[in-house]
Coordinates of C-alpha atoms and ligand atoms in Angstrom, one line a residue:
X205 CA 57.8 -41.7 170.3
X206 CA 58.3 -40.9 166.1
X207 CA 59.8 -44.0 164.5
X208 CA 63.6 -42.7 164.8
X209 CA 63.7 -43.2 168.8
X210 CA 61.7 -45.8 168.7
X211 CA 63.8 -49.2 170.2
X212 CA 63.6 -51.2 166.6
X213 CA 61.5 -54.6 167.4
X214 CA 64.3 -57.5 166.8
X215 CA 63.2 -59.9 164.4
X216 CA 65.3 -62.7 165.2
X217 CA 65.2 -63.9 169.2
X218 CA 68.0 -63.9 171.5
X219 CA 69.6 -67.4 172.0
X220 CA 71.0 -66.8 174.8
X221 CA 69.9 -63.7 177.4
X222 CA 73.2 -62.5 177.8
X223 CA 75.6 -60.9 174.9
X224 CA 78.7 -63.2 174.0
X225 CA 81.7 -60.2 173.2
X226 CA 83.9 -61.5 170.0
X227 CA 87.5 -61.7 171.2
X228 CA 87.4 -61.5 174.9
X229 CA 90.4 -62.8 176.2
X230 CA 90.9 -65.7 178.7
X231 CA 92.3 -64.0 181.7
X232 CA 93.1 -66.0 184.8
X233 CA 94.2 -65.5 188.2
X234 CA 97.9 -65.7 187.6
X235 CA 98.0 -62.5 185.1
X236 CA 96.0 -60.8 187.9
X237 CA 98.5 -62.0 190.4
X238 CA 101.3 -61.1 188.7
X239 CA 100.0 -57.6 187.8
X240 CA 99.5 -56.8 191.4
X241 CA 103.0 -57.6 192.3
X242 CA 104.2 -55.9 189.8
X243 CA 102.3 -52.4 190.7
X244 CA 103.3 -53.7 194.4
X245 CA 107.0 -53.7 193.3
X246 CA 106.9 -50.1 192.6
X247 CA 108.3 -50.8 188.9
X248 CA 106.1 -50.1 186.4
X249 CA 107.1 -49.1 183.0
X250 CA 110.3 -51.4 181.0
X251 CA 112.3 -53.3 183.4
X252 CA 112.6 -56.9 184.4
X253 CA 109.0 -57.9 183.3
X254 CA 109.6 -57.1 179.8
X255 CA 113.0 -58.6 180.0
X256 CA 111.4 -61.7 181.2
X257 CA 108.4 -61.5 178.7
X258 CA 110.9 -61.4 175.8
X259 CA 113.2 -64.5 176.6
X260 CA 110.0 -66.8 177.3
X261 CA 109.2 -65.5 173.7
X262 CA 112.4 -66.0 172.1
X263 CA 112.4 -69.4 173.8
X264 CA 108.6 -69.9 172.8
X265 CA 110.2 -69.0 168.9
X266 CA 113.4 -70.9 169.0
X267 CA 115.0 -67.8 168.7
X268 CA 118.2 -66.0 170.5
X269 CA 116.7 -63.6 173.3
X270 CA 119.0 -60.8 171.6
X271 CA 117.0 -61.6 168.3
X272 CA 113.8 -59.9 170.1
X273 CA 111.6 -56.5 171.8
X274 CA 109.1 -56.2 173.0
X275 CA 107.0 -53.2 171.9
X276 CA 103.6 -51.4 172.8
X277 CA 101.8 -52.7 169.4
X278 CA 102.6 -54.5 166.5
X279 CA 102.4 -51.6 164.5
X280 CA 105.0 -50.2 166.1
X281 CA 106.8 -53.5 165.1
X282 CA 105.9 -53.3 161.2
X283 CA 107.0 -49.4 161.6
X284 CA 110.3 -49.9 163.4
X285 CA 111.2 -52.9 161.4
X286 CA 110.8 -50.5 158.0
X287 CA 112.8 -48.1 160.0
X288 CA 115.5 -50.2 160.7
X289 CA 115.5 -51.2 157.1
X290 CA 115.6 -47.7 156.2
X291 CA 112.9 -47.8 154.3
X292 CA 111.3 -44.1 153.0
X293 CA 110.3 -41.6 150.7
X294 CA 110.8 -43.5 146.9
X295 CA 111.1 -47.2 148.7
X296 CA 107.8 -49.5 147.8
X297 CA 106.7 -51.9 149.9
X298 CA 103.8 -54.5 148.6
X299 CA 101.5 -55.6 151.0
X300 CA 97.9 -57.2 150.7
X301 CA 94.9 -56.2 149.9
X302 CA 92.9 -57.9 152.8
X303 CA 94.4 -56.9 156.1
X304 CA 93.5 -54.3 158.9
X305 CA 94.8 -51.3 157.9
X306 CA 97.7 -50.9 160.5
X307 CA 99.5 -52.9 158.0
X308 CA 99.6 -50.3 155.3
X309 CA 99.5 -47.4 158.0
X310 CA 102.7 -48.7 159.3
X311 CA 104.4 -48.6 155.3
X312 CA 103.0 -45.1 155.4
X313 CA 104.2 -44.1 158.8
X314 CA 107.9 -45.1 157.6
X315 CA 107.7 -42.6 155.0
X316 CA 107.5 -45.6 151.9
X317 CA 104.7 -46.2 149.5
X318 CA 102.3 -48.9 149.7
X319 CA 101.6 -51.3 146.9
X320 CA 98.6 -53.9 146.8
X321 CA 98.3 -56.7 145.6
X322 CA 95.1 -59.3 146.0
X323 CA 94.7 -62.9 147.4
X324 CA 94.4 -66.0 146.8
X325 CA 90.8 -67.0 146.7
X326 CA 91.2 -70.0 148.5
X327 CA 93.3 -69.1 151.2
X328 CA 92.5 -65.5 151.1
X329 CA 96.5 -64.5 151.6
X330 CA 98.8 -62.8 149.5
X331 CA 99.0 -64.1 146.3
X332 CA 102.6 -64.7 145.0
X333 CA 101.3 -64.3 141.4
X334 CA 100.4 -60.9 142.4
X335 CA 103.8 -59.6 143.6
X336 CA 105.3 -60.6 140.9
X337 CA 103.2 -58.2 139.0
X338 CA 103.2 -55.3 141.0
X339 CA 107.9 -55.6 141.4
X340 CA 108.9 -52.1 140.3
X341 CA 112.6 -51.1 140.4
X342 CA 111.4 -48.9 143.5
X343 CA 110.4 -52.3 145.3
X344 CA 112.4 -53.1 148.4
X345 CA 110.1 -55.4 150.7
X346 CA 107.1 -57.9 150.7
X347 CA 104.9 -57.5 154.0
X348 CA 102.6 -60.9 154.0
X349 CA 100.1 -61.3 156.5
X350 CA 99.2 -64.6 157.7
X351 CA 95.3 -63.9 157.7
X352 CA 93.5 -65.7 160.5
X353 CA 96.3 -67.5 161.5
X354 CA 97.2 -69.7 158.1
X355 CA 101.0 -69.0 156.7
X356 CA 101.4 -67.5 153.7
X357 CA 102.8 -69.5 150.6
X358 CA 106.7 -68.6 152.6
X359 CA 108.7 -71.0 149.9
X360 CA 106.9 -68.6 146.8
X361 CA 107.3 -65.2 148.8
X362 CA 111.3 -66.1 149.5
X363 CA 112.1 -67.0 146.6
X364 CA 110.2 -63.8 144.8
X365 CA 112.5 -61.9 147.7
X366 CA 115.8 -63.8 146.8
X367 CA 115.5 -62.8 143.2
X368 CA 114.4 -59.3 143.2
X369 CA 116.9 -58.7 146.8
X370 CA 113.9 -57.7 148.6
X371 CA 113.3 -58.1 152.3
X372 CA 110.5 -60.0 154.2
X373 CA 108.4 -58.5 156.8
X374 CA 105.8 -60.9 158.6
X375 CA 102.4 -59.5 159.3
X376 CA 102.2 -62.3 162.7
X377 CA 99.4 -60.3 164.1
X378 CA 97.5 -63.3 163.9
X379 CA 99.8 -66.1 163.4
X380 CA 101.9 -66.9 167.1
X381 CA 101.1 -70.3 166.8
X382 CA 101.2 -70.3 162.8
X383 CA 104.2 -72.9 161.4
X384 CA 105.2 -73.4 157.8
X385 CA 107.2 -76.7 157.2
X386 CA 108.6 -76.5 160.4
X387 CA 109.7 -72.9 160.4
X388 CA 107.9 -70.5 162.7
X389 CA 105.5 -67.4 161.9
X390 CA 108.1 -64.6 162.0
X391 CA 111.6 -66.2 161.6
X392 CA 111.1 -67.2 158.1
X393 CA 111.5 -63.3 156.7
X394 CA 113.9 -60.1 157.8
X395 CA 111.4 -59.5 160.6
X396 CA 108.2 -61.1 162.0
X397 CA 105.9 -58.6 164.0
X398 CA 103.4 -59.5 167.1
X399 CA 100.4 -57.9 168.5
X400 CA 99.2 -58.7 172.1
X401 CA 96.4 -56.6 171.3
X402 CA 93.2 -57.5 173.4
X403 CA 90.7 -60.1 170.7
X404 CA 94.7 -62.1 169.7
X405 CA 95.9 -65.0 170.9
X406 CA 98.5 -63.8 173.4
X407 CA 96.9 -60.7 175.2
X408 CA 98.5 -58.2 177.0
X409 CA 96.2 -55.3 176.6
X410 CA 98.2 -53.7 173.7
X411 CA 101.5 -54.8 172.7
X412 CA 104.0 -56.1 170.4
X413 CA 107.0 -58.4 169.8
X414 CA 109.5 -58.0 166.9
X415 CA 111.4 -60.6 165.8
X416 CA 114.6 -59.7 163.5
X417 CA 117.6 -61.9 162.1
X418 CA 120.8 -60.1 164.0
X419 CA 120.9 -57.9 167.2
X420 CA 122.5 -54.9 165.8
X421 CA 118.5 -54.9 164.1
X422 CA 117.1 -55.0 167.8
X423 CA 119.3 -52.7 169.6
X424 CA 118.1 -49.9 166.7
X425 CA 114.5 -51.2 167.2
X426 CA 115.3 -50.4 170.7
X427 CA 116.4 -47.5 170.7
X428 CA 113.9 -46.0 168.3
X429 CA 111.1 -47.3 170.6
X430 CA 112.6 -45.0 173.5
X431 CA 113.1 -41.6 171.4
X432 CA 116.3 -43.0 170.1
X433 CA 118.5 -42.8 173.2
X434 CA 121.7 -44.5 173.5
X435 CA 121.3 -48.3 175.4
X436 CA 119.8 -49.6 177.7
X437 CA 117.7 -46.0 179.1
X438 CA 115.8 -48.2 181.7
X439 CA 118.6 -48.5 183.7
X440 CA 119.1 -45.5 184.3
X441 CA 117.1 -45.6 187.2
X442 CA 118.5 -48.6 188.5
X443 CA 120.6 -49.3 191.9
X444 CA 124.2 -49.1 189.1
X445 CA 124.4 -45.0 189.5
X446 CA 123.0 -42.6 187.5
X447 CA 123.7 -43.4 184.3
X448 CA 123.6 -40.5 181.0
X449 CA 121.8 -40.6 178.1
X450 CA 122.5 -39.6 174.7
X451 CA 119.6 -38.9 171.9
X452 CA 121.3 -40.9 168.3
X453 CA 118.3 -40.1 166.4
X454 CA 114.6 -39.2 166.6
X455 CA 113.1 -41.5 168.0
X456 CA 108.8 -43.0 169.1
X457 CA 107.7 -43.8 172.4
X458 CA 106.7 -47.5 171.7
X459 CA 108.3 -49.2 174.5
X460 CA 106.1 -52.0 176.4
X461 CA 105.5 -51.6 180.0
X462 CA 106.0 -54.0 183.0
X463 CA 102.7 -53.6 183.6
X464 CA 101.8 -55.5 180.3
X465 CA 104.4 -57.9 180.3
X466 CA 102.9 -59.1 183.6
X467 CA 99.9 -60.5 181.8
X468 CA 101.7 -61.4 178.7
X469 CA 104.1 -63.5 180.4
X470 CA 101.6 -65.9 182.1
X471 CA 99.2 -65.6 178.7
X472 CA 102.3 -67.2 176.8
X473 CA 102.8 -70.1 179.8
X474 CA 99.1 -70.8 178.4
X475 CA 99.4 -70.3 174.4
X476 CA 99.7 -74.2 173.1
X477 CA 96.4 -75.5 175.6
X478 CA 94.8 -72.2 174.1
X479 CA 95.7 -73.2 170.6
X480 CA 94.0 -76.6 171.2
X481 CA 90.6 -75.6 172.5
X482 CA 90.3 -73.2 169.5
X483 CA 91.6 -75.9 167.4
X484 CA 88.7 -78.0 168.7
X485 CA 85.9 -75.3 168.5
X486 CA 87.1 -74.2 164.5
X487 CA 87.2 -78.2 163.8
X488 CA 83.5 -78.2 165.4
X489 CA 82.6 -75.3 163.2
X490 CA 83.9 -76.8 159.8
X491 CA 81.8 -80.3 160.7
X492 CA 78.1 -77.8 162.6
X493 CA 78.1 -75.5 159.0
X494 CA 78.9 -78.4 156.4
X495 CA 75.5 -78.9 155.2
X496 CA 74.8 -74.9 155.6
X497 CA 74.9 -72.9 152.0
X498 CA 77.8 -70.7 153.1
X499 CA 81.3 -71.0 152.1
X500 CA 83.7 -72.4 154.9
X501 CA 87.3 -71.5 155.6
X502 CA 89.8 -74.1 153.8
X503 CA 91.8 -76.3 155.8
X504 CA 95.4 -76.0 157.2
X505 CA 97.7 -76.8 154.4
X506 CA 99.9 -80.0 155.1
X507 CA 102.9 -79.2 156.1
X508 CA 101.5 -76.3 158.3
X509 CA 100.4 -75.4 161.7
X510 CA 97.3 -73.0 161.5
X511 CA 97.0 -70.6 164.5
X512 CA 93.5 -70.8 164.4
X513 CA 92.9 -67.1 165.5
X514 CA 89.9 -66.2 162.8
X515 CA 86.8 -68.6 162.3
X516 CA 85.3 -67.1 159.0
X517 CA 82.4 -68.1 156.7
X518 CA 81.8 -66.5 153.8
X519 CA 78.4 -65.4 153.1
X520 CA 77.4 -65.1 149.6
X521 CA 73.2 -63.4 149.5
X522 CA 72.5 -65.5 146.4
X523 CA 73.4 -68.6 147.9
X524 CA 72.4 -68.2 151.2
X525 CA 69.1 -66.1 151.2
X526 CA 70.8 -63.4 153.1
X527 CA 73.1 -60.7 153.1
X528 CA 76.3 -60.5 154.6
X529 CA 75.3 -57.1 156.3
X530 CA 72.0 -58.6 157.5
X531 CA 73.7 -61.8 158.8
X532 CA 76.2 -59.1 161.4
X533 CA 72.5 -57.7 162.2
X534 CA 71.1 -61.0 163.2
X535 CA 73.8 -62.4 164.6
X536 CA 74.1 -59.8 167.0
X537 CA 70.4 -59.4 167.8
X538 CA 70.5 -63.2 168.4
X539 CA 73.3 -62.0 171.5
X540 CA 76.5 -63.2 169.7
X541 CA 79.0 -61.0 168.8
X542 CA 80.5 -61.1 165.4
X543 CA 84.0 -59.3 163.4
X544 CA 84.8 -58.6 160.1
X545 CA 88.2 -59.5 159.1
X546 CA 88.5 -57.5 156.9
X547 CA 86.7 -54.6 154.1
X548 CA 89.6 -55.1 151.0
X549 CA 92.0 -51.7 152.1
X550 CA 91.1 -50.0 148.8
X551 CA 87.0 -49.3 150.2
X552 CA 88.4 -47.0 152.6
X553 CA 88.2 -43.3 151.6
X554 CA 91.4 -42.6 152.7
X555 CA 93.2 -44.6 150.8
X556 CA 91.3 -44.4 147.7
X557 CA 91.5 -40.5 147.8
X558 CA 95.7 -40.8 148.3
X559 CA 96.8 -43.7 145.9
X560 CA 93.6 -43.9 143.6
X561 CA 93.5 -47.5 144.4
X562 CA 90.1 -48.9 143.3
X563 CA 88.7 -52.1 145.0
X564 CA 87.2 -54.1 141.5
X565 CA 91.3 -53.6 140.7
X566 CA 91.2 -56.3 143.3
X567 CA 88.4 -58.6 143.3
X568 CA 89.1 -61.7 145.6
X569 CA 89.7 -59.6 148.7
X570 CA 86.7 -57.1 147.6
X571 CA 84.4 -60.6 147.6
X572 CA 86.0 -61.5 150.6
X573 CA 85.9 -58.5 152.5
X574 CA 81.8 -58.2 150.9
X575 CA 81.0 -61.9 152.3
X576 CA 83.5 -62.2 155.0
X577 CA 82.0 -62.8 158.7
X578 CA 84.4 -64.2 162.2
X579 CA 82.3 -66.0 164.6
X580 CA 83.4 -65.8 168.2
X581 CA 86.9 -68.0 168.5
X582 CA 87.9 -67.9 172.1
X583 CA 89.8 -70.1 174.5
X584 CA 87.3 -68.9 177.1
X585 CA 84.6 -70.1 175.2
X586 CA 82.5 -72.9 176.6
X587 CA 80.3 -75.6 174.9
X588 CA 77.5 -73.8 175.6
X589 CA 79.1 -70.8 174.1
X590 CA 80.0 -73.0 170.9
X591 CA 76.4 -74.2 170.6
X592 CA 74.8 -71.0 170.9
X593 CA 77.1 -70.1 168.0
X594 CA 75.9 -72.8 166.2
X595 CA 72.0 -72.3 166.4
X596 CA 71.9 -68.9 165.7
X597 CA 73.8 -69.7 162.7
X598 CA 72.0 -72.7 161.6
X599 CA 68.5 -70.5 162.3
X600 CA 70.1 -68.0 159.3
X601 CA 70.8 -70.1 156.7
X602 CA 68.0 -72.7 156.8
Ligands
PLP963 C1 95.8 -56.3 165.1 C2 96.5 -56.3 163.8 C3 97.6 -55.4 163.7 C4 97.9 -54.3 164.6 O1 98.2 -54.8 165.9 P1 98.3 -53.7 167.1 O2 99.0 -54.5 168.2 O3 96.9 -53.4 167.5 O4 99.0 -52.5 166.6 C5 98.3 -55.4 162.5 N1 98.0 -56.3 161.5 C6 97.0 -57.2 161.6 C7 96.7 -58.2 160.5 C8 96.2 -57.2 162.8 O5 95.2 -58.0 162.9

């Protein structure tokens, strides 16, 4: 053996023998159960599932049932609620500087230009200050995220919107849960966008939810996520007759399935008792790492309700006597898994190379996105789980 294939001798011993995945979903046996019906039923793609799936959501939000769909992603969301905004070529649309990039794909997709702006330090969301800078008389929307599940400064970001006539589009990726003075994640702006992808708090595999203010908005949504046919195309099949179909515009194929909704439907029975055990593991984390030299997240705002989806320390090398890079190394030689949440948009090369955005242009979310680490935050953790968590990052920074 030369050094290269050589299996490299970990420094840092397991502490645990078996590895704990980041994000893996709490799946019981009633999504089972109900996904076995479903493929028993013979109906597998949209149809009464999803129909079901999006009033327990719309109930779940407070909102009217004709206020939602249900999508195969949330950035099919963020790219059909641009498109039913007609949003495109000239139209800017300032987003933030620390998300996962489907945010800004989706501004791109819809044929508008992207515009960063950087975070708050503190709460490592968009910073109001910030938009207000980067308002151009080409600037038609705001598209806040609510990072790890803590609302975005709503009261600043409506009233930028009011004055300037600019929509809102919620980023609720990770925010289900997330309240802001007793308004929900997603009904506060134009349109509040959902992912059920597999690591967020509601799972269904992949998926998506939109949330808009009127249901002329939803029945576009609609039809765009079924290659723009006229109404209702699912029913074609149905017992009613054949029905036809008529194409209104070019459409996508991001309809959600039966199939999906079957989980998502019994994930969402369990969303609240899910919120609390993560609530209850991130409240154990803030007291384990208190003493550690590592920079903890803030807590909930009053007057909020955070969603808890992201635990995330920041790791500073000067402060804590190692590397951000070399803390994901250990962690996961110690057998936990570990995410980053996220690199600042502008240190990918593909943005950079299009817009010329540099990342020192933005500095809190290139220091975040340089120290930023998520420890496992699962309901399906157990205490064991959570102390395992807790040595092997107690053994680091000692
Ligand atoms: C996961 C995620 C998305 C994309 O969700 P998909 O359902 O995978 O398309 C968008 N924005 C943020 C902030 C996310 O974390």
């Amino acid at each position: 053996m030369n050094d290269e294939t050589k299996p490299k001798r970990s420094k840092f011993e397991p502490v645990r023998s078996d590895f704990l995945v980041f994000g893996s979903p709490q799946i019981e046996q009633a999504e089972i159960d109900e996904v076995l019906a479903t493929m028993c039923s013979g109906w597998l793609g949209t149809g009464p599932k999803v129909a079901r799936f999006e009033g327990d959501f719309a109930r779940y939000k407070q909102v009217d049932p004709s206020f939602v769909a249900a999508l195969n992603s949330c950035t099919a969301a963020l790219h059909l609620s641009l498109r039913a905004a007609n949003f495109g070529p000239g139209d800017e649309v300032i987003t933030t500087a620390l998300t996962f990039c489907a945010t800004v794909n989706a501004i791109i997709h819809a044929g508008a230009t992207p515009v960063l702006a950087d975070v708050n330090a503190h709460t490592m969301n968009i910073d109001p200050n910030a938009i207000e800078a980067h308002i151009s008389p080409k600037t038609r929307a705001i598209l806040p995220v609510h990072l790890a599940g803590r609302a975005c400064d709503m009261a600043a970001i409506m009233e930028i919107a009011e004055r300037h006539n600019l929509l809102v589009i919620e980023d609720c990726a990770h925010a289900i849960e997330t309240e802001y003075r007793d308004r929900k994640a997603g009904t506060i702006g134009d349109f509040g966008c959902f992912s059920f992808y597999v690591t967020k708090n509601v799972v269904t595999g992949e998926g998506g939810m939109v949330i808009a203010r009127n249901t002329a908005d939803i029945k576009r949504i609609k039809s765009l996520a079924l290659h723009g046919l006229s109404k209702d195309a699912w029913k074609r099949f149905s017992d009613s007759g054949y029905k036809h179909y008529r194409v209104e515009e070019c459409g996508f194929k991001y309809n959600m399935m039966d199939l999906q909704a079957a989980i998502g439907i019994h994930q969402l029975a369990r969303v609240d008792e899910n919120w609390e055990r993560r609530r209850v593991v991130w409240n154990h984390y803030q007291e384990a790492f208190r003493q550690l030299p590592v920079s903890r997240p803030p807590e909930p705002a009053p007057d909020t309700r955070h969603a808890h989806h992201l635990y995330t320390l920041l790791i500073d090398e000067e402060a804590a006597g190692i590397s951000r890079d070399a803390f994901l190394d250990a962690m996961t030689q110690q057998n936990i898994g570990v995410g980053v949440h996220y690199l600042s948009i502008p240190e990918h090369p593909y943005y950079r190379q299009t817009f010329g955005w540099r990342a020192e242009d933005y500095p809190n979310a290139m220091r975040i996105g340089q120290q930023t680490v998520s420890l496992p935050l699962s309901a399906k953790l157990t205490d064991t789980d959570v102390e395992d968590v807790v040595r092997a990052v107690r053994r680091l920074c000692n």
